[in-house]
Amino acid sequence: MFISLMIMTDFTSGFPKKTKEIHIGGIFPMTGAWAGGEACRPAVYMALDDVNKREDLLPGYTLNMTFQDSECTPGLGMNGMYELVYNPPTKLVLLTGCSSVSTFVAQAARMWNLIVLAYGSSSPALSNRKRFPTFFRTHPSATLHNPTRVKLFKKYGWQRIATIQQTEEVFSSTIKDLDDRLKEEDITITVRQSFQTDPTNAVKTLKRQDARIIVGVFYEDMARRVFCQAYKEKLYGKKYVWFLIGWYPDNWYKTKDKSVNCTAAQLEEALEGHLTTEGMMLNQDSEAVSAANITSGEFVEELISNLDKSPEQTTGFPEAPLAYDAVWALAFALNKTLKRLQEKNISLEDFTYTDSVIREEIYRAMDSTDFKGVSGRVSFTEQGDRIAWTQIEQMTGGKYHKIGFYDYVTNNLSWFNTDQWHGGKHPHDRTIVRAELRVVSFGTYVALCVFAALGIIAGGVCIVFNIIYRNRRIIQHSHPMINNITVVGCIVCLCCIFLQGLDGQFVSKEVYPIMCQARVWIMSMGFMLAYGSMFSKISAVHRWTTKGKKDGKIIEEWEFYIVLVIITVLDVAALTTWQIMDPMFRQIEDFEEENSPDTELDVMIRPELEHCDSNNLPVWIGVIFGYKGLLLLFGLLLAYETRSIKIKQVNDSRFVGMSIYNVVVLSLITGPVTLIIRNQQNASFAFVAIAILLCSFLSMGLIFVPKMIEVIRNPNEGLESSALTDSNVTKEEEELYQQLLKTNEELKKQLSEREEKLQHLRKELQQKLQQAKKKRLSGTRDLVSNHTNNNGVKMVANTTSQLANSIQTAAQRLSQSSEPNQDTPLNNLSNRVVVTAQLNKLSSEEDNSAVEATCSSDSAIGLDMGVKGGGN
């Protein structure tokens, strides 16, 4: 202070006394939406007093002010301007506060060549130089808040923002500027709400739309209404963050307001944790001396002494340093103007409302103003806006605490790391939806893999068994190489169980498509080797029973391999075409969101399930299932038709048929059911795995277990049961059987020819009997003719009887060597031939009776009855 007094003493020497007066007009909102005049007007008078004490500023002039109350309404503000303009003395400059008032005053002031300097107007619209050509302000534009807000959004990772505003131009233009800046950063405003006097519906909409990060711009009185409704809607707490304007008084929510039916405690609860942004209005270095030879700390102390209420209860207290610096900015500008006008022999008191020369000089001086004030550095942009830092505060425990500063010019965020949040974590901009991959239960996977491993071991035992006993007839007659292929196919299918359960918990997203292809190939190849080998056996048996026996051929080994190779090549061709034309990829299926088990977290669980998919998956499934389904059904038909056939060359054909039954049934059930339950990962995996296990174990068991039991019972060669080593007939009997078949065919032809002749003779007999009614004397010739025909029938009957006796003799020999109650082809044929012979004999006897009856009777009635007997 001693140094300041010395400087003041030096300044007072050599300057004329201040005998002239310069008048300015002041428009202050002493009441209304923002009653900032309560603190700003005393600050202005403090500045006027300090300026007038400086002899080096405006030498010879005293700066005075006349003020009007605008109540922060445009109408009263304009009325106050007219009062100031039309009532003497002439005013050089107008000081204004409240954006809505400044907008109208600044737009009209140019008509009187008046410079307008605002200490409390933040509307972005005031930055329009064409609309407001003579406007300056020491209060930072509201757009200065927006870069800070955007910086904080990016810092916390918020991408979805909601806004609620009072329908005033200052707030509308602020939100528009914010929207433009957010679009540049790919941040979205998802909910926009506005209101005029009642924010009830707007707040309800924010709640309904799940708004989390909310930017609110409104005057202080509306802020109390907004947060009273937010308290009622529970739109606060750990899930929400509110951004407000920082120029409210510290205890603004405690002000009594009849329009708000919430207590101060309720408002404080709703406001807990909210953030504010505001231009720095007081130099944070309380020891730094300003151009007014006063520190920011000294200014605050002096201002408090001039207030009627405490700073917390005084509206406009944060903006008071801006009002103080506004007067000093005006004083420095007028001081520059005074010197320039002296060069033109013009004085400030010569100013009139039609004088644009002095107004231009004042404008130039204001535009070049740059000094250190109690609010920080004071300078103006080309738009007349104040260049300033932004301070960020957070309310915790009912009090505001500074948590950082932001310099928009250098894009520098000074962060104190003192921000506090519920649970130690900042809220999210939406309910966090956490994707959770549904995977196969580890216990289920391990259990089924154990069974698959046991099946692989069992398959190895079967192959070793075939190799060890490959020289035994019981093994040789079962075609062991084909059985080995069946076992290999079962082992490959069992290996597929391991792959079937490998999902996102074991493999990465990149490897999963390869796993999909591997599953299809391994499962298809395993199925084709296992089922294809069984199908080749049963088809060979069927061919032999229908064609081979007639020709006396035996089943060759290569016949099995041809069938197996053909169906395998078809399968490989289909799979290769699928993989080349439409490769498989990893597809994620999303399910309905579920609540998190941890209710303390703002998290929803979105279950996901991996699928192997391709662009035309239904088409390929139709192709694969189509031809394999036909193969299954065809194999089932062949197995059914050969169910009672047992031949020496394939001694296990009946067991192979039973295996085919099981495979077909399980496959026809598993395929459709798996498609239905594909969304249930555990059930789908278990169902497929169990089906593979059953098919594999049953097939290997039916084919190998009877042989193993037989070998255990009869360890020595030659003691095996004929059921597994021999067929039902010997080679000689087979040859006799073939000869009998040929003889039977010849007899059938002869019988057919005789039957045709017999029918012809019967027709002739009928005709002759009709003639006998008229001519009884012609009956003798007819009897002779019938007697001749009857002799031919007797000859055929005798031949058939001899054939029947031969077949019966062969059947008796076969019955002695075959198993009891076993129907053999020779027995069946013998029965058929004997029956045929008996029928022919009976027919012959009846024909004889008819002839005899005709000869012994002379009546037409007797002849007619004899003909009927021959027909039967």
XYZ file of N, CA and C in Angstrom, residues 258-401:
432
model
N -41.770 -17.834 -3.468
C -43.136 -18.325 -3.271
C -43.593 -19.257 -4.397
N -42.964 -19.157 -5.563
C -43.368 -19.987 -6.699
C -42.762 -21.387 -6.648
N -41.914 -21.620 -5.630
C -41.252 -22.921 -5.503
C -41.743 -23.593 -4.235
N -42.322 -24.793 -4.369
C -42.852 -25.508 -3.199
C -41.899 -26.606 -2.748
N -40.609 -26.307 -2.742
C -39.595 -27.204 -2.219
C -38.758 -26.449 -1.203
N -38.267 -27.185 -0.225
C -37.425 -26.552 0.785
C -36.004 -26.398 0.265
N -35.230 -25.577 0.951
C -33.831 -25.386 0.578
C -33.052 -26.697 0.702
N -33.402 -27.503 1.697
C -32.718 -28.795 1.871
C -33.002 -29.731 0.697
N -34.232 -29.718 0.212
C -34.576 -30.557 -0.939
C -33.851 -30.097 -2.205
N -33.780 -28.772 -2.386
C -33.051 -28.257 -3.539
C -31.564 -28.586 -3.427
N -31.035 -28.483 -2.224
C -29.623 -28.813 -2.033
C -29.353 -30.284 -2.349
N -30.277 -31.155 -1.965
C -30.129 -32.574 -2.282
C -30.131 -32.806 -3.786
N -31.029 -32.100 -4.481
C -31.104 -32.267 -5.938
C -29.890 -31.674 -6.647
N -29.283 -30.655 -6.061
C -28.152 -29.965 -6.686
C -26.808 -30.615 -6.384
N -26.766 -31.541 -5.469
C -25.505 -32.146 -5.055
C -24.760 -32.752 -6.250
N -23.515 -32.330 -6.441
C -22.658 -32.875 -7.481
C -22.744 -32.189 -8.822
N -23.604 -31.168 -8.972
C -23.712 -30.535 -10.283
C -22.493 -29.658 -10.560
N -22.234 -29.392 -11.833
C -21.087 -28.602 -12.262
C -21.548 -27.265 -12.812
N -20.693 -26.255 -12.625
C -20.963 -24.941 -13.204
C -19.734 -24.481 -13.983
N -19.982 -23.699 -15.003
C -18.896 -23.087 -15.781
C -19.187 -21.596 -15.885
N -18.165 -20.814 -15.727
C -18.312 -19.361 -15.857
C -16.960 -18.745 -16.184
N -17.024 -17.633 -16.897
C -15.791 -16.908 -17.156
C -15.168 -16.463 -15.854
N -13.866 -16.466 -15.818
C -13.185 -16.061 -14.580
C -13.470 -14.593 -14.326
N -14.136 -14.307 -13.224
C -14.584 -12.959 -12.909
C -13.764 -12.312 -11.809
N -12.808 -13.067 -11.284
C -11.949 -12.511 -10.247
C -10.584 -13.144 -10.385
N -9.577 -12.315 -10.400
C -8.214 -12.806 -10.516
C -7.901 -13.725 -9.338
N -7.437 -14.947 -9.660
C -7.186 -15.930 -8.624
C -5.947 -15.608 -7.798
N -5.105 -14.750 -8.331
C -3.927 -14.301 -7.569
C -4.337 -13.093 -6.742
N -4.720 -13.344 -5.527
C -5.264 -12.276 -4.683
C -4.224 -11.231 -4.311
N -2.936 -11.491 -4.586
C -1.884 -10.536 -4.248
C -1.435 -9.706 -5.441
N -1.939 -10.078 -6.637
C -1.517 -9.356 -7.843
C -2.214 -8.004 -7.897
N -1.421 -6.949 -8.159
C -1.951 -5.576 -8.209
C -2.471 -5.307 -9.620
N -3.686 -4.765 -9.694
C -4.299 -4.463 -10.978
C -3.899 -3.073 -11.442
N -4.354 -2.693 -12.642
C -4.082 -1.342 -13.167
C -4.742 -0.279 -12.307
N -5.723 -0.679 -11.510
C -6.382 0.266 -10.612
C -5.658 0.380 -9.278
N -4.432 -0.226 -9.212
C -3.636 -0.191 -7.984
C -4.372 -0.831 -6.804
N -5.069 -1.925 -7.101
C -5.785 -2.644 -6.066
C -5.731 -4.127 -6.409
N -5.600 -4.943 -5.399
C -5.592 -6.389 -5.623
C -7.027 -6.913 -5.609
N -7.202 -8.132 -6.132
C -8.540 -8.721 -6.149
C -9.029 -8.974 -4.737
N -8.109 -9.303 -3.818
C -8.506 -9.514 -2.438
C -8.986 -8.234 -1.787
N -8.279 -7.159 -2.052
C -8.690 -5.866 -1.486
C -10.022 -5.412 -2.061
N -10.236 -5.720 -3.357
C -11.513 -5.340 -3.973
C -12.666 -6.059 -3.297
N -12.508 -7.340 -3.062
C -13.590 -8.116 -2.446
C -13.885 -7.591 -1.053
N -12.857 -7.303 -0.298
C -13.079 -6.799 1.056
C -13.828 -5.471 1.030
N -13.444 -4.591 0.136
C -14.103 -3.289 0.070
C -15.536 -3.419 -0.422
N -15.753 -4.323 -1.393
C -17.106 -4.502 -1.915
C -18.031 -5.050 -0.839
N -17.545 -6.015 -0.067
C -18.382 -6.596 0.987
C -18.795 -5.527 1.994
N -17.886 -4.599 2.255
C -18.195 -3.538 3.217
C -19.266 -2.585 2.699
N -19.459 -2.569 1.359
C -20.460 -1.668 0.779
C -21.802 -2.356 0.516
N -21.904 -3.668 0.820
C -23.137 -4.391 0.573
C -24.020 -4.383 1.804
N -25.324 -4.488 1.555
C -26.287 -4.542 2.644
C -26.494 -5.966 3.151
N -26.130 -6.951 2.292
C -26.327 -8.363 2.665
C -25.011 -9.106 2.485
N -25.008 -10.313 2.947
C -23.810 -11.134 2.792
C -23.601 -11.458 1.312
N -22.383 -11.721 0.885
C -22.131 -12.022 -0.530
C -22.961 -13.201 -1.050
N -23.170 -14.225 -0.195
C -23.936 -15.394 -0.645
C -25.371 -15.044 -0.962
N -25.906 -14.014 -0.313
C -27.293 -13.630 -0.523
C -27.448 -12.457 -1.484
N -26.339 -11.993 -2.007
C -26.372 -10.829 -2.898
C -26.237 -11.289 -4.336
N -27.265 -11.036 -5.114
C -27.241 -11.421 -6.526
C -26.257 -10.526 -7.276
N -25.499 -11.129 -8.151
C -24.544 -10.369 -8.955
C -23.189 -10.219 -8.306
N -23.007 -10.836 -7.125
C -21.709 -10.699 -6.478
C -20.564 -11.258 -7.329
N -20.724 -12.412 -7.995
C -19.615 -12.902 -8.838
C -19.295 -11.952 -9.993
N -20.319 -11.219 -10.494
C -20.108 -10.337 -11.648
C -19.605 -8.953 -11.241
N -19.564 -8.685 -9.957
C -19.154 -7.342 -9.494
C -17.763 -6.960 -9.988
N -16.759 -7.851 -10.007
C -15.452 -7.465 -10.556
C -15.530 -7.052 -12.030
N -16.466 -7.637 -12.778
C -16.626 -7.271 -14.187
C -17.177 -5.844 -14.313
N -18.113 -5.499 -13.424
C -18.652 -4.137 -13.426
C -17.570 -3.137 -13.031
N -16.765 -3.506 -12.062
C -15.659 -2.622 -11.641
C -14.680 -2.402 -12.789
N -14.293 -3.506 -13.460
C -13.342 -3.379 -14.576
C -13.963 -2.684 -15.776
N -15.304 -2.773 -15.941
C -15.967 -2.076 -17.043
C -15.767 -0.571 -16.932
N -15.894 -0.049 -15.733
C -15.687 1.396 -15.538
C -14.235 1.762 -15.840
N -13.303 0.919 -15.409
C -11.893 1.210 -15.681
C -11.579 1.091 -17.176
N -12.190 0.122 -17.858
C -11.996 0.021 -19.310
C -12.520 1.265 -19.993
N -13.670 1.763 -19.538
C -14.233 2.985 -20.111
C -13.342 4.198 -19.821
N -12.795 4.263 -18.612
C -11.936 5.390 -18.234
C -10.675 5.405 -19.085
N -10.045 4.231 -19.291
C -8.838 4.184 -20.124
C -9.152 4.554 -21.571
N -10.314 4.097 -22.068
C -10.693 4.404 -23.445
C -10.968 5.897 -23.615
N -11.696 6.496 -22.667
C -11.983 7.927 -22.757
C -10.695 8.742 -22.622
N -9.762 8.232 -21.836
C -8.490 8.934 -21.691
C -7.730 8.959 -23.016
N -7.740 7.850 -23.737
C -7.110 7.810 -25.056
C -7.845 8.730 -26.030
N -9.182 8.684 -25.934
C -9.995 9.503 -26.845
C -9.726 10.983 -26.600
N -9.568 11.348 -25.335
C -9.320 12.758 -24.985
C -8.058 13.274 -25.650
N -7.012 12.476 -25.651
C -5.746 12.902 -26.253
C -5.877 13.027 -27.767
N -6.610 12.098 -28.389
C -6.779 12.151 -29.838
C -7.652 13.332 -30.252
N -8.671 13.600 -29.438
C -9.538 14.717 -29.776
C -8.820 16.054 -29.621
N -7.888 16.118 -28.663
C -7.134 17.375 -28.485
C -6.313 17.686 -29.722
N -5.848 16.655 -30.396
C -5.104 16.877 -31.626
C -6.004 17.444 -32.722
N -7.322 17.192 -32.593
C -8.287 17.708 -33.570
C -9.023 18.933 -33.048
N -8.534 19.447 -31.911
C -9.170 20.611 -31.288
C -10.639 20.341 -30.961
N -10.899 19.127 -30.496
C -12.250 18.738 -30.091
C -12.160 18.239 -28.661
N -13.192 18.514 -27.878
C -13.220 18.064 -26.493
C -14.380 17.104 -26.290
N -14.318 16.329 -25.211
C -15.349 15.354 -24.930
C -16.695 15.999 -24.654
N -16.687 17.183 -24.053
C -17.963 17.813 -23.727
C -18.687 18.315 -24.978
N -17.979 18.256 -26.128
C -18.624 18.671 -27.381
C -19.501 17.555 -27.981
N -19.512 16.381 -27.346
C -20.246 15.249 -27.913
C -21.752 15.505 -27.922
N -22.363 15.164 -29.036
C -23.820 15.168 -29.172
C -24.241 13.819 -29.748
N -25.526 13.537 -29.664
C -26.015 12.240 -30.133
C -25.969 12.092 -31.652
N -25.605 13.205 -32.320
C -25.448 13.137 -33.774
C -23.981 13.178 -34.177
N -23.129 13.151 -33.196
C -21.690 13.279 -33.464
C -21.083 11.884 -33.583
N -20.771 11.491 -34.806
C -20.176 10.177 -35.043
C -18.663 10.193 -34.917
N -18.037 11.406 -34.986
C -16.583 11.491 -34.915
C -16.098 11.071 -33.537
N -16.687 11.652 -32.507
C -16.281 11.305 -31.147
C -16.623 9.841 -30.856
N -17.793 9.400 -31.379
C -18.170 7.998 -31.160
C -17.150 7.056 -31.791
N -16.636 7.387 -32.991
C -15.632 6.563 -33.658
C -14.342 6.525 -32.854
N -13.969 7.660 -32.273
C -12.743 7.699 -31.484
C -12.888 6.854 -30.211
N -14.061 6.951 -29.583
C -14.285 6.133 -28.389
C -14.266 4.647 -28.757
N -14.868 4.293 -29.925
C -14.891 2.892 -30.374
C -13.474 2.376 -30.608
N -12.647 3.180 -31.273
C -11.268 2.769 -31.532
C -10.517 2.564 -30.222
N -10.740 3.453 -29.276
C -10.053 3.336 -27.987
C -10.513 2.091 -27.224
N -11.811 1.825 -27.253
C -12.325 0.623 -26.565
C -11.790 -0.643 -27.228
N -11.725 -0.652 -28.550
C -11.291 -1.836 -29.273
C -9.835 -2.183 -28.967
N -9.024 -1.178 -28.615
C -7.600 -1.415 -28.337
C -7.299 -1.524 -26.853
N -8.315 -1.553 -26.040
C -8.120 -1.618 -24.590
C -7.479 -2.951 -24.198
N -6.489 -2.872 -23.308
C -5.817 -4.073 -22.822
C -5.127 -3.721 -21.514
N -5.657 -4.215 -20.403
C -5.054 -3.927 -19.104
C -5.365 -5.069 -18.147
N -4.731 -5.033 -17.014
C -4.913 -6.055 -15.999
C -5.870 -5.532 -14.941
N -7.064 -6.163 -14.881
C -8.068 -5.726 -13.926
C -8.181 -6.689 -12.777
N -9.111 -6.389 -11.874
C -9.314 -7.276 -10.731
C -9.938 -8.601 -11.171
N -10.536 -8.639 -12.369
C -11.118 -9.875 -12.889
C -10.141 -10.636 -13.784
N -8.954 -10.088 -13.962
C -7.981 -10.693 -14.848
C -7.667 -9.761 -15.999
N -7.086 -10.322 -17.028
C -6.754 -9.505 -18.189
C -8.045 -9.066 -18.883
N -8.098 -7.756 -19.227
C -9.272 -7.191 -19.887
C -8.878 -6.760 -21.282
N -9.448 -7.427 -22.281
C -9.269 -7.067 -23.683
C -10.473 -7.596 -24.445
N -10.635 -7.123 -25.667
C -11.834 -7.432 -26.434
C -11.465 -8.001 -27.801
N -12.335 -8.879 -28.276
C -12.164 -9.418 -29.624
C -12.777 -8.459 -30.640
N -12.698 -8.823 -31.904
C -13.294 -7.990 -32.946
C -14.799 -7.871 -32.777
N -15.401 -8.859 -32.145
C -16.847 -8.821 -31.897
C -17.201 -8.097 -30.615
N -16.195 -7.588 -29.908
C -16.447 -6.875 -28.671
C -16.587 -7.774 -27.465
N -16.230 -9.063 -27.622
C -16.350 -10.010 -26.511
C -15.094 -10.001 -25.658
N -15.286 -10.298 -24.393
C -14.193 -10.374 -23.428
C -13.421 -11.680 -23.621
N -12.109 -11.570 -23.632
C -11.257 -12.753 -23.665
C -10.932 -13.130 -22.222
N -11.326 -14.364 -21.843
C -11.139 -14.747 -20.433
C -11.029 -16.262 -20.321
N -10.479 -16.680 -19.216
C -10.464 -18.099 -18.872
C -11.841 -18.492 -18.328
N -12.066 -19.790 -18.258
C -13.311 -20.312 -17.686
C -12.967 -21.134 -16.461
N -13.690 -20.902 -15.397
C -13.481 -21.699 -14.201
C -14.613 -22.710 -14.054
N -14.270 -23.860 -13.517
C -15.215 -24.964 -13.368
C -15.369 -25.245 -11.883
N -16.609 -25.276 -11.425
C -16.890 -25.526 -10.019
C -17.869 -26.687 -9.891
N -17.825 -27.340 -8.732
C -18.746 -28.431 -8.419
C -19.303 -28.222 -7.024
N -20.614 -28.459 -6.913
C -21.239 -28.335 -5.595
C -21.146 -29.675 -4.865
N -20.487 -29.667 -3.731
C -20.425 -30.821 -2.856
C -20.664 -30.352 -1.432
N -21.583 -31.026 -0.751
C -21.909 -30.626 0.616
C -22.586 -29.279 0.691
N -23.265 -28.854 -0.355
C -23.974 -27.577 -0.358
C -23.102 -26.378 -0.661
N -21.825 -26.617 -1.021
C -20.929 -25.506 -1.312
C -20.225 -25.738 -2.640
N -19.882 -24.637 -3.303
C -19.161 -24.730 -4.568
C -17.664 -24.815 -4.319
N -17.018 -25.708 -5.071
C -15.569 -25.887 -4.971
C -14.981 -25.859 -6.371
